[in-house]
Every structure is written in structure tokens, then in C-alpha cells.
Amino acid sequence: MKKVVGTCLIALAFWQSSLAQSSKMDKFIDQLMAKMTVEEKIGQLNLVTGGEATTGTTVSTDVESKIQRGQIGGIFSMSTPSKIRQTQEIAVKQSRLKIPIIFGMDVIHGYRTVFPIPLGLAATWDMDLIQQSARIAAEEATADGINWAFSPMVDISRDPRWGRISEGAGEDTYLSSKVAEAIVHGFQGNNLAAYNTMMACVKHFALYGAAEGGRDYNSTDMSLHRMYNEYLPPYKAALDAGAGSIMTSFNDINGVPASANKWLMTDVLRKQWGFKGLVVTDYTAVNELMAHGLGDLQQVSALSLQAGVDMDMVGEGFLTTLKKSLDEGKVKLDDINRACRFVLEAKYKLGLFEDPYRYCNEQRAQSIIGSPAHHEKAREIAAKSFVLLKNENQALPLKKSGTVAVIGPLANSGPNMPGTWSVSAELDKTASLVEGMKSVLGNKVNILTHLGSNLLADSTYQKHATMFGRTIARDPRKEEDIIAEAVKTAQQADIVIAALGESSEMSGESSSRSELDIPKNQQDLLKALLATGKPVVLVLFTGRPLTLTWEDAHVPAILNVWFGGSETGKAVADVLFGDIVPSGKITATFPRNVGQIPIYYAHKNTGRPYGNSGDFEKFKSNYLDVSNTPLYPFGYGLSYTTFTYSDIRLDRNTLDSNSSIQASIDISNTGDYDAEETVQLYIQDLVGSVTRPVKELKGFQKIFLKKGEQKTVKFEIQIKDLKFYDNNLNYLAEPGDFKIYIGTNSRDVKEKEFKLL
Ligand code: BGC
């Protein structure tokens, strides 16, 4: 009882102090806004680029005098304490009201020290590690003058043709929500005003990952039922975790582009979810409303503001048209005031009014950015993100002896190791795969290497795929000649490691693909290497699920290493040579071919379910030419050891709103290596007023088992785990029968039934 009272008192004190904080903030901002002209208020809504990394046309010119005139609220893609201090000085010394600038950056998977791409981070299923990666990124970025991260990207995607699937946590609602929370906590800590924390920006609101045909920036059209159950929860989870800002998406949603979508930005975001932070558009998204067909710049800027958008990224439509719209009665001062207040509040919460130079500390920048400790963490996380897709006859791990030939276009390209959106990485200083491996293996293993083939046979396509400094050497000879020479190198080795796949810019923004195989010329190389009869390990670089049907059938071992960040090479050596046992599991389904897309584990049953026999079944929901099953299911990933799962035990088989069911399962390490396993819990609602997915992830636990060891894993199931939105958007659980599944991936599971009363 004492404890309960104590907890209540602490909660009350906390509530009172945050109330006092916010009334202090309100008072401060009221006073400041009372002094501001309309032009100065509109100026705060203008976010311009500092030009270090851009994904479109840059509009703003004459930045310095705009700052002096109070026409810029924020700048992104600018770094270093000295440059930011200099710029901040203009704002706080030369503008009339001395309002500091907020500095943003795409801090997506690390800053100078780069961690695996987000899809790889998610594959660790390790929320502590993911949070630590964001914490380190924030330590480094804030030391470099930045206080606002355009991350996490929480867009669910079930279409690997979409290149930006690499930037999110994959296809699952529950897992993406957990990852979103971890990243927000990592960036923001528990005090946004601290010198080493930064404001998170959840993106891209909303449904950006559901672009038709997987083509970037394309339209989405989705039922509310699907939106609320499957696509919206990760945004909400990130906001509930305290994210201070949110970014609108480029796409059209059921006929209204997100950046002008009042239902989304005001009804859902503000009214239903109670969000009280800053809404910023994506890059020139206001201007793009013209191409969407919503009007001229003045009209679309007014629409966007009225929809609930506060800050305009890059396009300057707000800056150049809102005053006119106000004078003509086309927008209300209230809307401008609202938007301005949210911008000022963000600055207040970051402590910028107290100390505009809080994030500019040369000495801290020098001592922590890219520190050895950060690199050690990056190496650990990279190794844990790798997914062992195949390991026939224990081809891996390798022995640390003899000669290994590392062959392929990704073998010697340091700049490609960090992956897409590593805008603050030192690309030229990043070790290549071969360099990283050599530094770990020393002279124990003799390493030979060869380009093997070009990244892509088509030089134009290669040019796009290696932009932003991510070069890969191009050999002008015929592909056959390069391959023939590589084969000679392979013949001198005991083992061949084929370093193949995508370059980092073949995924990420504006990198949609209609075919998802390893490029044809690289496949030819792989076939030639296999034909030598040497054992071949495929080390696969990719930012998305690829179609690996042929490779799975012919290559003895496949290790998917995504883009592992700064320490990729060392981490690959750690895993290939057995110092670390692989434990990553994919969070987006790998299809057998492109025609299966969209393919995801949490699908509906249909009225004519397919029996998964592998063969075509007439008058069932399946294809004539490919099975419904994926090549690798969601949650899949092998280990060097084996795990055996017992049957599930339930402590009771009925549930009501006041009780819970405990499900237990024993897991044994039955192989030869100590290793980590991710135990996954899925639930299926068997009967409902609306159709429900065949399985939905509802929990997972990472355990470490020494060889021969057994552990019991327990999951508690409560009514909240069974709730969903019905077609009237009521959030409820319906009584009836449910199935519980526990297993090593979404396919290989044990099951048990229970009833909700
Ligand atoms: C991307 C965003 C990014 C922004 C700023 C846009 O092109 O869609 O994810 O945060 O650029 O760089």
C-alpha cells in the first residue's frame, strides 16, 4: 500500500512539474509572439537546406540575409559546431527578435559512426541495441551542432520493390512499433533540453510504404480498416514514446496528398491522437501539391497550412504566399499563430532560448564523434544484424587458416559499406569488406581478392546506383573476361566468398526496382565460381528482400549482411569465422519471385485458402506457376547451432477482461554453439465480425543459450493483445476462439487454442 501511495505521489509531482514547465513555456511564447510581426511568424515556418545532402532542388537563396530578416526558422543538412555557431550567431545577434534556429539532419542509422541500415537494425530484434545505436547517433550529432533528427522512419512496407523498405523496420506493425519507440527513446532520452539529446521526427506520415507498384512517391489507396490496424500504429507508437515532431509524406492518400490532408494532420493526428508537437513537410512536399493537381503555389500553401502543417521544408511556399493569403482572407491568422507556436515550442523544449549554442562544443565533437567505443558498438550491432539464410552441411563457420578468395563488386568498395542515408559517414575512410576482414584475421588467413564482375552490366544504371560518392570500380572489359580472370583467383583458394548484391544506392530513396534478383552479370560470376568446385559462401549485400530462388537452390551458404555500417568488414569476419554466432532474423518476407508481391505473413485466409502443399491447387487462391509460400518467411534466420522447441503449455485456456493466460515453452540448444535465439509469439483470431490475419506478432523474447542448455520462455497474454479496429473503427476484442503460435519464425511454430469469454 505504502508503495502504491509513494508511486502516486511521484506521478503527481511529475505531472505538476511538467504542468509548471508547460505553463512557463506558454508564458514565454505568448510574450515572444506578442512582439512578432506576421512576417516574422511566417518566417519561423520556413525550413531551408544547408546543402550538405539534398534529395531534390534547393530553393532558398540568400540564406544569411533571410536569417537577419527573421525569415528562416530552421536549417537542415548543415554540420560542425563552428559552422552552426556562426549561423546561429546571425540569428541571435542580427535578427530583430533574436530567435534561435533549429538545426536538423537525416540521422538515420548512425551519424559519423554508422550502424546497419534500419532494416538490418530491425533484424537484430534487440530493442536495447537499437536504442543504443540511436543514443550514440544522438551523442555524435549533437556534438556536431545538430538538435533535430529526421528519424525514425516507421513506414510499414510489404513491397520490396520500394527502395525505402531499407529505411524502416519491415512489414510488421507490432515490431515496427517497438523499434520506433526504441529509436525515439535513444534520440530524446528523458530530457530534450540536454546538450546530448535531440528531437526525433517520425516519418513519413502516412502510408508512404504502401506506394502502388512499389514505385517511390506513388499514390496509396487504402481502407480505414487496414490503415488503423496495420499501417498507423507505428506512427502512433513513436508519438506516444514522446517524439517531438512528425514529417508528412509525399504520397496521395485516398485522393488527398498527405501534405494537404486535413483529416490526417488534424483529425487523426491532433484530435484523435492528441499530438502536441511540430508537423513538418517532407522535402518540397508543399510545392509538389501543384503537380498532384491541387492548385498553384499560393493555393497549395494555404491548403497545407490549413490541413495542419506547421513547417515547410525547402519549398518556401509558406514564406512567399501566406501573407498574401492572409490579406486576401484565404488563411486565418489563427492558423499561422498555431504553426508558429509549434515551431517555437520545439525550440523551447530543446533549450535553445536558454542557450542557442548548447549543441556547439568543438571539444566534445573532437573527443566523441567516431570514437573507438562507438565503432566497437557498431561492429557488435552489425554482426547481430546479419541473417544466415542458408548453411548446408554446416558450411559455416569457416576455419581461420588457409586461403580465402573474396570476389565480387562489393569486396573492395568501402564507400558502399555504410548503406543508403549515411549522409554524415566518412565514406572514403570506411574500410572495405576485404580491408575489414584482413584487419581481423591478420596473417592467419591468406586473403585473395578480385572485382569478379561489374556491379551492373549496364553502365548507365551503374551510374545511378553508385551516386553520392558510393563508387565501385568499373572495369571496361567484357563481363566474360573479368569473370574468367576472377575464376583464376578462385582456383587458388580453399574457400570462395562471393561478395555480391546491390550497391547502397540501389535501395533507399528513389531506388525502386521492378526485378529483385542479383544483377544478371553478378549471377554469371556466381555460377562460374560455383563451377570451380570450391566451397562458395555468398555474402549478400542488400537494402531489401531479394529474390534468391536460384541462389538458395545452388549455393551452400548465404549470409545476408545488408549494409552493415562503418564496421561491416570486421563484423562479417566475426560471423564467417565463428567468433559471433549469427542471430539476425528477417523482418520482411523474401519472395520467391516478384509476381508474389505483396507477400507478407500476416495475410488474410481468403474463402479459398491454399493448403501450402507447394503444388498448384485448382479453384484455390494460388498461382499456376509459383507456390504461395515465400522463400524465407518473416522472422526467419538460421544459427550455427540448432534450437528445439517443446509444445506450448497454457496455464488456463480461457481469458476474460480481468485475467491473463501464461503460455510457456521450453527451448533447448541442441547444437554445438552457444547462441542467441529470438522466440516469437503470434496470435490468430479465429472468428470475428471482420476477417483477421492468419497470424499476428504479439511478442518476442531474445534468449541466450549455452550449448546443451534449456530455458523456459513465458509470455503473458491479455485482452489488450487481442484488440483490433473493426469496420466502424471501434477498438475492441471479440469473444471467441483464438490460436497462439510460438516459434523460431512465423512459419515454424507450435500452436495451442484458447477462448476469450
Ligand atoms: C526524404 C526524407 C528526408 C528529407 C530531408 C526527403 O527527400 O523523403 O526522408 O528526411 O528528404 O533530407
Short mmCIF file of C-alpha atoms and ligand atoms in Angstrom, two decimals, residues 53-56 76-77 105-106 108 150-151 153 164 167 203-204 208 216-217 247-248 250 281-283 313-314 421 423 509, ligand 1:
data_model
loop_
_atom_site.label_atom_id
_atom_site.label_comp_id
_atom_site.label_asym_id
_atom_site.label_seq_id
_atom_site.Cartn_x
_atom_site.Cartn_y
_atom_site.Cartn_z
CA ALA A 53 22.88 16.36 -48.65
CA THR A 54 19.93 17.04 -50.87
CA THR A 55 17.28 14.91 -52.49
CA GLY A 56 15.72 17.48 -54.78
CA PHE A 76 18.93 21.13 -42.08
CA SER A 77 21.90 19.37 -43.66
CA MET A 105 19.77 16.37 -40.23
CA ASP A 106 18.95 12.95 -41.60
CA ILE A 108 19.07 7.70 -39.91
CA PHE A 150 14.66 13.19 -39.27
CA SER A 151 14.16 9.73 -37.85
CA MET A 153 11.12 6.21 -40.43
CA ARG A 164 12.89 2.75 -48.99
CA GLU A 167 14.90 2.63 -44.12
CA LYS A 203 8.21 9.91 -40.80
CA HIS A 204 6.65 9.76 -43.31
CA TYR A 208 4.41 6.16 -47.68
CA ASP A 216 8.61 5.70 -54.95
CA TYR A 217 6.36 8.73 -54.36
CA MET A 247 7.05 14.65 -41.11
CA THR A 248 4.32 14.49 -43.74
CA PHE A 250 4.89 12.83 -50.32
CA THR A 281 6.57 18.59 -44.51
CA ASP A 282 8.94 16.40 -46.47
CA TYR A 283 11.31 17.97 -48.98
CA MET A 313 10.68 22.09 -45.87
CA VAL A 314 12.70 23.73 -48.65
CA TRP A 421 21.25 7.62 -45.95
CA VAL A 423 24.96 11.32 -45.01
CA GLU A 509 15.01 6.92 -51.77
C1 BGC B 1 13.17 12.36 -47.68
C2 BGC B 1 13.11 12.47 -46.18
C3 BGC B 1 14.26 13.28 -45.68
C4 BGC B 1 14.26 14.63 -46.38
C5 BGC B 1 15.35 15.55 -45.90
C6 BGC B 1 13.40 13.68 -48.37
O1 BGC B 1 13.71 13.50 -49.70
O2 BGC B 1 11.98 11.78 -48.15
O3 BGC B 1 13.09 11.21 -45.61
O4 BGC B 1 14.19 13.41 -44.28
O5 BGC B 1 14.42 14.42 -47.76
O6 BGC B 1 16.58 15.17 -46.35
#
